[in-house]
Amino acid sequence: MTNENHNFYYKKSRLNQLRGFCNVVQSGCSVIKASAKLNIEPASVSKQITSLERDLGTKLFDRTNPKQLSLTADGKLFYELSIKELQGLDSIFETFNKTK
């Protein structure tokens, strides 16, 4: 395996973290709803969020009320930045498909 392939898998992991995070936010901060939308187990979404928070060194969700997550200030900022980038990725696929 070349170093380029290793970087690809590293970035794929990051994309999964972002996808999980953004889907939780878009699902009203519900891990269960996000997991249903992503067709993966809630535990997998929770692991994506936890690993993302670990990588960033900050909490993205306030968990004081375990029945209802809410975004922290860092979470709001990170969501605003993330959603723009994910939409940019979507446009890559749309542009490619139009030019094919």
mmCIF file with all atom_site columns, C-alpha atoms in Angstrom:
data_model
loop_
_atom_site.group_PDB
_atom_site.id
_atom_site.type_symbol
_atom_site.label_atom_id
_atom_site.label_alt_id
_atom_site.label_comp_id
_atom_site.label_asym_id
_atom_site.label_entity_id
_atom_site.label_seq_id
_atom_site.pdbx_PDB_ins_code
_atom_site.Cartn_x
_atom_site.Cartn_y
_atom_site.Cartn_z
_atom_site.occupancy
_atom_site.B_iso_or_equiv
_atom_site.pdbx_formal_charge
_atom_site.auth_seq_id
_atom_site.auth_comp_id
_atom_site.auth_asym_id
_atom_site.auth_atom_id
_atom_site.pdbx_PDB_model_num
ATOM 1   C CA . MET A 1 1   ? 0.000   0.000  0.000   1.00 0.00 ? 1   MET A CA 1
ATOM 2   C CA . THR A 1 2   ? 1.393   3.364  -0.967  1.00 0.00 ? 2   THR A CA 1
ATOM 3   C CA . ASN A 1 3   ? 1.410   6.406  1.237   1.00 0.00 ? 3   ASN A CA 1
ATOM 4   C CA . GLU A 1 4   ? -1.201  8.017  -1.047  1.00 0.00 ? 4   GLU A CA 1
ATOM 5   C CA . ASN A 1 5   ? -3.653  5.208  -0.311  1.00 0.00 ? 5   ASN A CA 1
ATOM 6   C CA . HIS A 1 6   ? -3.072  5.604  3.412   1.00 0.00 ? 6   HIS A CA 1
ATOM 7   C CA . ASN A 1 7   ? -3.933  9.299  3.176   1.00 0.00 ? 7   ASN A CA 1
ATOM 8   C CA . PHE A 1 8   ? -7.097  8.450  1.281   1.00 0.00 ? 8   PHE A CA 1
ATOM 9   C CA . TYR A 1 9   ? -8.336  6.178  4.055   1.00 0.00 ? 9   TYR A CA 1
ATOM 10  C CA . TYR A 1 10  ? -7.402  8.763  6.655   1.00 0.00 ? 10  TYR A CA 1
ATOM 11  C CA . LYS A 1 11  ? -9.459  11.355 4.839   1.00 0.00 ? 11  LYS A CA 1
ATOM 12  C CA . LYS A 1 12  ? -12.307 8.898  4.333   1.00 0.00 ? 12  LYS A CA 1
ATOM 13  C CA . SER A 1 13  ? -12.492 8.540  8.107   1.00 0.00 ? 13  SER A CA 1
ATOM 14  C CA . ARG A 1 14  ? -12.684 12.308 8.452   1.00 0.00 ? 14  ARG A CA 1
ATOM 15  C CA . LEU A 1 15  ? -15.464 12.463 5.870   1.00 0.00 ? 15  LEU A CA 1
ATOM 16  C CA . ASN A 1 16  ? -17.432 9.878  7.822   1.00 0.00 ? 16  ASN A CA 1
ATOM 17  C CA . GLN A 1 17  ? -16.990 11.943 10.982  1.00 0.00 ? 17  GLN A CA 1
ATOM 18  C CA . LEU A 1 18  ? -18.272 15.062 9.212   1.00 0.00 ? 18  LEU A CA 1
ATOM 19  C CA . ARG A 1 19  ? -21.133 13.193 7.630   1.00 0.00 ? 19  ARG A CA 1
ATOM 20  C CA . GLY A 1 20  ? -22.203 11.796 10.990  1.00 0.00 ? 20  GLY A CA 1
ATOM 21  C CA . PHE A 1 21  ? -21.860 15.152 12.737  1.00 0.00 ? 21  PHE A CA 1
ATOM 22  C CA . CYS A 1 22  ? -23.779 17.121 10.098  1.00 0.00 ? 22  CYS A CA 1
ATOM 23  C CA . ASN A 1 23  ? -26.556 14.537 9.948   1.00 0.00 ? 23  ASN A CA 1
ATOM 24  C CA . VAL A 1 24  ? -26.983 14.672 13.722  1.00 0.00 ? 24  VAL A CA 1
ATOM 25  C CA . VAL A 1 25  ? -27.276 18.465 13.573  1.00 0.00 ? 25  VAL A CA 1
ATOM 26  C CA . GLN A 1 26  ? -29.696 18.321 10.626  1.00 0.00 ? 26  GLN A CA 1
ATOM 27  C CA . SER A 1 27  ? -31.766 15.702 12.456  1.00 0.00 ? 27  SER A CA 1
ATOM 28  C CA . GLY A 1 28  ? -32.438 18.073 15.343  1.00 0.00 ? 28  GLY A CA 1
ATOM 29  C CA . CYS A 1 29  ? -29.393 16.864 17.291  1.00 0.00 ? 29  CYS A CA 1
ATOM 30  C CA . SER A 1 30  ? -30.765 13.316 17.303  1.00 0.00 ? 30  SER A CA 1
ATOM 31  C CA . VAL A 1 31  ? -28.268 10.489 16.957  1.00 0.00 ? 31  VAL A CA 1
ATOM 32  C CA . ILE A 1 32  ? -31.095 7.991  16.437  1.00 0.00 ? 32  ILE A CA 1
ATOM 33  C CA . LYS A 1 33  ? -32.680 9.963  13.580  1.00 0.00 ? 33  LYS A CA 1
ATOM 34  C CA . ALA A 1 34  ? -29.277 10.575 11.997  1.00 0.00 ? 34  ALA A CA 1
ATOM 35  C CA . SER A 1 35  ? -28.374 6.894  12.197  1.00 0.00 ? 35  SER A CA 1
ATOM 36  C CA . ALA A 1 36  ? -31.649 5.934  10.495  1.00 0.00 ? 36  ALA A CA 1
ATOM 37  C CA . LYS A 1 37  ? -30.962 8.442  7.718   1.00 0.00 ? 37  LYS A CA 1
ATOM 38  C CA . LEU A 1 38  ? -27.397 7.137  7.299   1.00 0.00 ? 38  LEU A CA 1
ATOM 39  C CA . ASN A 1 39  ? -28.553 3.510  7.615   1.00 0.00 ? 39  ASN A CA 1
ATOM 40  C CA . ILE A 1 40  ? -25.981 2.735  10.305  1.00 0.00 ? 40  ILE A CA 1
ATOM 41  C CA . GLU A 1 41  ? -26.220 1.888  13.997  1.00 0.00 ? 41  GLU A CA 1
ATOM 42  C CA . PRO A 1 42  ? -26.628 4.754  16.505  1.00 0.00 ? 42  PRO A CA 1
ATOM 43  C CA . ALA A 1 43  ? -23.459 3.524  18.245  1.00 0.00 ? 43  ALA A CA 1
ATOM 44  C CA . SER A 1 44  ? -21.508 4.089  15.005  1.00 0.00 ? 44  SER A CA 1
ATOM 45  C CA . VAL A 1 45  ? -22.751 7.673  14.766  1.00 0.00 ? 45  VAL A CA 1
ATOM 46  C CA . SER A 1 46  ? -21.858 8.243  18.425  1.00 0.00 ? 46  SER A CA 1
ATOM 47  C CA . LYS A 1 47  ? -18.353 6.902  17.777  1.00 0.00 ? 47  LYS A CA 1
ATOM 48  C CA . GLN A 1 48  ? -17.979 9.246  14.789  1.00 0.00 ? 48  GLN A CA 1
ATOM 49  C CA . ILE A 1 49  ? -18.949 12.214 16.953  1.00 0.00 ? 49  ILE A CA 1
ATOM 50  C CA . THR A 1 50  ? -16.714 11.150 19.839  1.00 0.00 ? 50  THR A CA 1
ATOM 51  C CA . SER A 1 51  ? -13.702 10.634 17.584  1.00 0.00 ? 51  SER A CA 1
ATOM 52  C CA . LEU A 1 52  ? -14.351 13.970 15.865  1.00 0.00 ? 52  LEU A CA 1
ATOM 53  C CA . GLU A 1 53  ? -14.483 15.756 19.224  1.00 0.00 ? 53  GLU A CA 1
ATOM 54  C CA . ARG A 1 54  ? -11.274 13.995 20.265  1.00 0.00 ? 54  ARG A CA 1
ATOM 55  C CA . ASP A 1 55  ? -9.540  15.003 17.022  1.00 0.00 ? 55  ASP A CA 1
ATOM 56  C CA . LEU A 1 56  ? -10.683 18.620 17.409  1.00 0.00 ? 56  LEU A CA 1
ATOM 57  C CA . GLY A 1 57  ? -9.981  18.782 21.131  1.00 0.00 ? 57  GLY A CA 1
ATOM 58  C CA . THR A 1 58  ? -13.379 20.276 21.926  1.00 0.00 ? 58  THR A CA 1
ATOM 59  C CA . LYS A 1 59  ? -16.951 19.287 22.677  1.00 0.00 ? 59  LYS A CA 1
ATOM 60  C CA . LEU A 1 60  ? -19.375 19.891 19.823  1.00 0.00 ? 60  LEU A CA 1
ATOM 61  C CA . PHE A 1 61  ? -22.516 18.953 21.748  1.00 0.00 ? 61  PHE A CA 1
ATOM 62  C CA . ASP A 1 62  ? -23.772 19.885 25.189  1.00 0.00 ? 62  ASP A CA 1
ATOM 63  C CA . ARG A 1 63  ? -24.792 16.629 26.854  1.00 0.00 ? 63  ARG A CA 1
ATOM 64  C CA . THR A 1 64  ? -26.140 17.995 30.171  1.00 0.00 ? 64  THR A CA 1
ATOM 65  C CA . ASN A 1 65  ? -29.627 16.807 29.141  1.00 0.00 ? 65  ASN A CA 1
ATOM 66  C CA . PRO A 1 66  ? -29.033 13.250 27.879  1.00 0.00 ? 66  PRO A CA 1
ATOM 67  C CA . LYS A 1 67  ? -32.451 13.157 26.184  1.00 0.00 ? 67  LYS A CA 1
ATOM 68  C CA . GLN A 1 68  ? -31.698 16.234 24.062  1.00 0.00 ? 68  GLN A CA 1
ATOM 69  C CA . LEU A 1 69  ? -28.296 17.154 22.700  1.00 0.00 ? 69  LEU A CA 1
ATOM 70  C CA . SER A 1 70  ? -27.594 20.746 21.765  1.00 0.00 ? 70  SER A CA 1
ATOM 71  C CA . LEU A 1 71  ? -24.701 22.358 19.946  1.00 0.00 ? 71  LEU A CA 1
ATOM 72  C CA . THR A 1 72  ? -21.998 24.133 21.875  1.00 0.00 ? 72  THR A CA 1
ATOM 73  C CA . ALA A 1 73  ? -20.590 27.403 20.495  1.00 0.00 ? 73  ALA A CA 1
ATOM 74  C CA . ASP A 1 74  ? -17.724 25.380 18.994  1.00 0.00 ? 74  ASP A CA 1
ATOM 75  C CA . GLY A 1 75  ? -20.258 22.929 17.554  1.00 0.00 ? 75  GLY A CA 1
ATOM 76  C CA . LYS A 1 76  ? -22.179 25.749 15.848  1.00 0.00 ? 76  LYS A CA 1
ATOM 77  C CA . LEU A 1 77  ? -19.008 27.173 14.341  1.00 0.00 ? 77  LEU A CA 1
ATOM 78  C CA . PHE A 1 78  ? -17.769 23.762 13.232  1.00 0.00 ? 78  PHE A CA 1
ATOM 79  C CA . TYR A 1 79  ? -21.152 22.969 11.645  1.00 0.00 ? 79  TYR A CA 1
ATOM 80  C CA . GLU A 1 80  ? -21.132 26.226 9.672   1.00 0.00 ? 80  GLU A CA 1
ATOM 81  C CA . LEU A 1 81  ? -17.660 25.449 8.353   1.00 0.00 ? 81  LEU A CA 1
ATOM 82  C CA . SER A 1 82  ? -18.381 21.767 7.723   1.00 0.00 ? 82  SER A CA 1
ATOM 83  C CA . ILE A 1 83  ? -21.637 22.143 5.852   1.00 0.00 ? 83  ILE A CA 1
ATOM 84  C CA . LYS A 1 84  ? -20.038 24.558 3.370   1.00 0.00 ? 84  LYS A CA 1
ATOM 85  C CA . GLU A 1 85  ? -17.262 22.056 2.665   1.00 0.00 ? 85  GLU A CA 1
ATOM 86  C CA . LEU A 1 86  ? -19.648 19.115 2.325   1.00 0.00 ? 86  LEU A CA 1
ATOM 87  C CA . GLN A 1 87  ? -21.799 21.088 -0.103  1.00 0.00 ? 87  GLN A CA 1
ATOM 88  C CA . GLY A 1 88  ? -18.626 21.811 -2.066  1.00 0.00 ? 88  GLY A CA 1
ATOM 89  C CA . LEU A 1 89  ? -17.941 18.084 -2.253  1.00 0.00 ? 89  LEU A CA 1
ATOM 90  C CA . ASP A 1 90  ? -21.452 17.508 -3.561  1.00 0.00 ? 90  ASP A CA 1
ATOM 91  C CA . SER A 1 91  ? -20.850 20.075 -6.283  1.00 0.00 ? 91  SER A CA 1
ATOM 92  C CA . ILE A 1 92  ? -17.746 18.154 -7.421  1.00 0.00 ? 92  ILE A CA 1
ATOM 93  C CA . PHE A 1 93  ? -19.901 15.114 -8.132  1.00 0.00 ? 93  PHE A CA 1
ATOM 94  C CA . GLU A 1 94  ? -22.629 17.178 -9.807  1.00 0.00 ? 94  GLU A CA 1
ATOM 95  C CA . THR A 1 95  ? -20.125 18.974 -12.029 1.00 0.00 ? 95  THR A CA 1
ATOM 96  C CA . PHE A 1 96  ? -18.387 15.730 -12.950 1.00 0.00 ? 96  PHE A CA 1
ATOM 97  C CA . ASN A 1 97  ? -21.667 14.041 -13.857 1.00 0.00 ? 97  ASN A CA 1
ATOM 98  C CA . LYS A 1 98  ? -22.694 16.999 -16.033 1.00 0.00 ? 98  LYS A CA 1
ATOM 99  C CA . THR A 1 99  ? -19.419 16.923 -17.938 1.00 0.00 ? 99  THR A CA 1
ATOM 100 C CA . LYS A 1 100 ? -19.424 13.167 -18.541 1.00 0.00 ? 100 LYS A CA 1
#
